[in-house]
Short mmCIF file of C-alpha atoms in Angstrom, two decimals:
data_model
loop_
_atom_site.label_atom_id
_atom_site.label_comp_id
_atom_site.label_asym_id
_atom_site.label_seq_id
_atom_site.Cartn_x
_atom_site.Cartn_y
_atom_site.Cartn_z
CA MET A 493 0.00 0.00 0.00
CA THR A 494 1.39 3.39 -1.00
CA LEU A 495 1.55 6.42 1.30
CA VAL A 496 -1.36 8.15 -0.45
CA GLU A 497 -3.47 4.96 -0.36
CA ARG A 498 -2.75 4.61 3.35
CA ILE A 499 -3.73 8.22 4.04
CA LYS A 500 -6.89 7.80 1.98
CA GLU A 501 -7.90 4.60 3.80
CA THR A 502 -7.13 6.02 7.25
CA ALA A 503 -8.98 9.26 6.58
CA LYS A 504 -12.06 7.43 5.30
CA ASN A 505 -12.21 4.87 8.11
CA LYS A 506 -11.30 7.18 10.99
CA LYS A 507 -12.85 10.50 9.98
CA GLY A 508 -15.09 9.86 6.98
CA TRP A 509 -12.97 12.29 4.90
CA ASN A 510 -11.64 12.18 1.36
CA LEU A 511 -8.13 13.34 0.45
CA LYS A 512 -9.20 16.91 -0.31
CA THR A 513 -10.87 17.31 3.07
CA THR A 514 -7.88 15.72 4.79
CA ALA A 515 -5.56 18.25 3.17
CA GLU A 516 -7.81 21.15 4.18
CA LYS A 517 -8.14 19.92 7.78
CA SER A 518 -4.37 19.46 7.97
CA GLY A 519 -3.69 23.02 6.77
CA ILE A 520 -1.73 22.02 3.68
CA GLY A 521 -2.34 22.66 0.01
CA THR A 522 -4.95 20.50 -1.64
CA ASN A 523 -2.47 19.31 -4.27
CA SER A 524 0.21 18.38 -1.75
CA ILE A 525 -1.18 14.95 -0.89
CA TYR A 526 -1.70 14.07 -4.55
CA LYS A 527 1.93 15.01 -5.32
CA TRP A 528 3.04 12.47 -2.73
CA LYS A 529 2.18 9.76 -5.24
CA THR A 530 5.45 10.56 -6.99
CA GLN A 531 7.31 12.93 -4.62
CA THR A 532 8.69 12.58 -1.12
CA PRO A 533 6.54 14.61 1.30
CA GLN A 534 7.95 17.38 3.44
CA ALA A 535 8.33 16.11 6.99
CA ASP A 536 6.31 18.92 8.59
CA LYS A 537 3.39 18.49 6.19
CA LEU A 538 3.30 14.72 6.67
CA ALA A 539 3.43 15.24 10.44
CA SER A 540 0.47 17.63 10.18
CA VAL A 541 -1.60 15.03 8.30
CA ALA A 542 -0.70 12.32 10.83
CA LYS A 543 -1.65 14.59 13.76
CA THR A 544 -4.96 15.52 12.12
CA LEU A 545 -5.83 11.86 11.55
CA GLY A 546 -4.70 10.85 15.04
CA VAL A 547 -2.02 8.41 13.91
CA SER A 548 1.76 8.36 13.85
CA VAL A 549 3.94 9.29 10.89
CA ASP A 550 5.38 5.78 11.05
CA TYR A 551 1.88 4.37 10.66
CA LEU A 552 1.28 6.39 7.50
CA LEU A 553 4.66 5.31 6.16
CA GLY A 554 3.81 1.68 6.83
CA LYS A 555 6.56 1.26 9.40
CA ASN A 556 4.08 0.59 12.19
CA ASP A 557 0.96 -1.39 11.36
CA ASN A 558 -0.65 -0.87 14.75
CA LEU A 559 -4.08 0.55 14.09
CA PRO A 560 -5.45 3.54 16.02
CA SER A 561 -7.48 2.46 19.02
CA ASN A 562 -10.83 3.06 17.33
CA MET A 563 -10.01 1.16 14.13
CA THR A 564 -10.25 -2.59 13.61
CA LYS A 565 -8.95 -4.73 10.80
CA VAL A 566 -11.75 -6.42 8.92
CA ASN A 567 -11.28 -9.60 6.94
CA LYS A 568 -13.16 -9.45 3.66
CA ASN A 569 -14.54 -12.90 4.44
CA ASP A 570 -16.32 -11.34 7.44
CA LEU A 571 -18.26 -8.92 5.23
CA VAL A 572 -21.83 -9.55 4.10
CA SER A 573 -23.39 -7.73 1.14
CA ILE A 574 -26.85 -6.37 2.00
CA PRO A 575 -29.27 -4.57 -0.35
CA VAL A 576 -29.85 -0.82 -0.01
CA ILE A 577 -33.49 0.21 -0.30
CA GLY A 578 -34.72 3.71 -1.02
CA THR A 579 -38.36 3.13 -0.10
CA ILE A 580 -40.31 0.45 1.77
CA LYS A 581 -44.07 -0.01 1.59
CA ALA A 582 -46.61 -2.60 2.62
CA GLY A 583 -46.83 -5.40 0.06
CA VAL A 584 -48.94 -8.48 -0.48
CA ASP A 585 -46.64 -10.61 1.66
CA GLY A 586 -45.62 -7.96 4.18
CA ILE A 587 -42.84 -5.59 3.08
CA ALA A 588 -42.41 -4.39 -0.48
CA PHE A 589 -38.99 -3.03 -1.46
CA GLU A 590 -38.86 -0.15 -3.94
CA GLU A 591 -35.96 1.91 -5.32
CA GLU A 592 -33.24 -0.68 -4.89
CA LEU A 593 -29.98 1.29 -4.75
CA GLY A 594 -27.33 -1.41 -4.88
CA THR A 595 -25.65 -2.98 -1.88
CA GLU A 596 -23.57 -2.06 1.16
CA PHE A 597 -21.52 -4.24 3.49
CA ALA A 598 -22.01 -5.16 7.12
CA THR A 599 -19.76 -7.35 9.26
CA VAL A 600 -20.87 -10.82 10.27
CA ASN A 601 -20.26 -10.03 13.94
CA ASP A 602 -22.95 -7.34 13.78
CA LEU A 603 -25.59 -9.72 12.45
CA ASP A 604 -27.75 -12.51 13.73
CA THR A 605 -27.70 -14.71 10.65
CA THR A 606 -31.07 -16.26 11.52
CA PHE A 607 -32.65 -12.95 10.40
CA GLU A 608 -32.77 -11.08 7.09
CA TYR A 609 -31.43 -7.53 6.82
CA PHE A 610 -31.59 -4.52 4.55
CA TRP A 611 -30.09 -1.04 4.46
CA LEU A 612 -32.67 1.76 4.31
CA LYS A 613 -31.54 5.11 2.90
CA VAL A 614 -32.84 7.72 5.32
CA GLN A 615 -35.15 10.46 4.09
CA GLY A 616 -35.98 13.60 6.05
CA ASP A 617 -34.75 15.04 9.34
CA SER A 618 -37.14 13.58 11.90
CA MET A 619 -34.43 11.55 13.67
CA VAL A 620 -31.60 14.08 13.86
CA GLY A 621 -31.77 14.00 17.65
CA ASP A 622 -30.38 10.47 17.46
CA GLY A 623 -27.66 11.54 15.04
CA ILE A 624 -29.51 10.07 12.04
CA PHE A 625 -29.52 12.44 9.09
CA GLU A 626 -30.94 12.47 5.58
CA ASN A 627 -29.07 10.15 3.18
CA ASP A 628 -27.57 8.12 6.04
CA TYR A 629 -27.86 4.36 5.71
CA ALA A 630 -29.83 2.53 8.39
CA LEU A 631 -29.24 -1.21 8.83
CA ILE A 632 -32.59 -2.85 9.57
CA LYS A 633 -33.15 -6.34 10.95
CA LYS A 634 -36.41 -7.71 9.58
CA THR A 635 -38.45 -8.52 12.67
CA ILE A 636 -41.69 -7.47 14.32
CA GLU A 637 -40.14 -7.90 17.78
CA PHE A 638 -38.86 -4.80 19.58
CA ASN A 639 -38.63 -3.20 23.00
CA ASN A 640 -40.50 0.00 23.76
CA ASN A 641 -38.61 3.08 22.57
CA ASP A 642 -36.50 1.10 20.10
CA ILE A 643 -35.98 2.77 16.74
CA CYS A 644 -37.81 0.80 14.09
CA ALA A 645 -38.57 1.01 10.39
CA VAL A 646 -42.32 1.53 10.38
CA ILE A 647 -44.83 1.50 7.54
CA VAL A 648 -47.90 3.63 8.23
CA ASP A 649 -51.15 2.78 6.43
CA GLY A 650 -49.32 0.86 3.73
CA GLU A 651 -47.38 3.87 2.52
CA GLU A 652 -43.72 4.85 2.59
CA GLY A 653 -41.79 3.61 5.60
CA THR A 654 -40.09 5.78 8.18
CA LEU A 655 -37.74 5.49 11.15
CA LYS A 656 -39.27 6.31 14.52
CA HIS A 657 -39.07 5.38 18.19
CA VAL A 658 -41.93 2.96 18.79
CA THR A 659 -43.85 2.50 22.03
CA LYS A 660 -46.64 -0.08 22.16
CA THR A 661 -49.25 -0.71 24.84
CA LYS A 662 -52.33 -2.89 24.83
CA ASP A 663 -54.41 0.00 23.51
CA SER A 664 -52.02 2.18 21.52
CA ILE A 665 -48.94 2.57 19.38
CA ILE A 666 -46.92 5.78 19.59
CA LEU A 667 -44.40 6.83 16.95
CA THR A 668 -41.95 9.42 18.23
CA ALA A 669 -39.39 11.43 16.29
CA SER A 670 -36.21 12.70 17.94
CA ASN A 671 -36.51 16.06 16.22
CA PRO A 672 -38.68 18.23 18.51
CA GLU A 673 -40.23 19.91 15.47
CA TYR A 674 -42.23 16.72 14.89
CA SER A 675 -45.04 15.78 17.27
CA PRO A 676 -45.58 12.18 18.35
CA ARG A 677 -48.21 10.26 16.39
CA PHE A 678 -50.75 8.22 18.37
CA PHE A 679 -52.67 5.25 17.00
CA THR A 680 -55.39 3.69 19.11
CA GLY A 681 -57.99 0.97 18.67
CA LYS A 682 -58.45 -0.09 15.06
CA GLU A 683 -55.94 2.55 13.94
CA MET A 684 -53.20 0.31 15.35
CA ASN A 685 -53.78 -1.96 12.36
CA LYS A 686 -52.36 0.79 10.15
CA ILE A 687 -48.90 0.18 11.63
CA LEU A 688 -46.56 -2.43 10.18
CA ILE A 689 -43.19 -2.91 11.85
CA ALA A 690 -40.74 -3.64 9.04
CA GLY A 691 -37.75 -4.15 11.30
CA LYS A 692 -35.50 -2.87 14.05
CA LEU A 693 -32.59 -0.46 13.60
CA ILE A 694 -29.21 -2.10 14.21
CA GLN A 695 -26.72 0.56 13.11
CA THR A 696 -26.28 3.55 10.81
CA LYS A 697 -23.63 4.48 8.27
CA ARG A 698 -22.80 7.80 6.67
CA LYS A 699 -20.97 8.48 3.43
CA TYR A 700 -19.08 11.63 2.55
#
């Protein structure tokens, strides 16, 4: 792995940055990192990049393969490809997937392989209080089982699904956003039949 490839990988995994952003955050010229593909970097500029990324210069140079404390090596055999869905609705047999947007990976250790999973591309800002923003990817375990206040993918009245905190009692279902601009939605009696739990949120992912 070259120096630039190592910087690119570290920046993406540790900070979610590309090379341009890494250069800007490090206070060096945008073209500097790209020149390192063929030129030896100045020591002070390389040190600035390493400090910004929270790693050692030796790590970027490949002299020390110890990963930063919040990074973990992942074996490609431990990765599972899972479909990304833009929209979920109620279908004849339960959930209908629409707008299939390719696939994303999850690690085996994060999954219970007795269940099915899908990534749901988040729309809207109703869950920003939980750090879930528009265009994030939400990993959903297909299940109707959940604990009160869990975040679930919910389909309301057969239409487009949404992420909400769900609280269920004998007589009601409450869907609660984490953005205070949105009021909780209450469903009682027969209205409870309008709610279909598509699955439970496991994790989120953001791309830059």
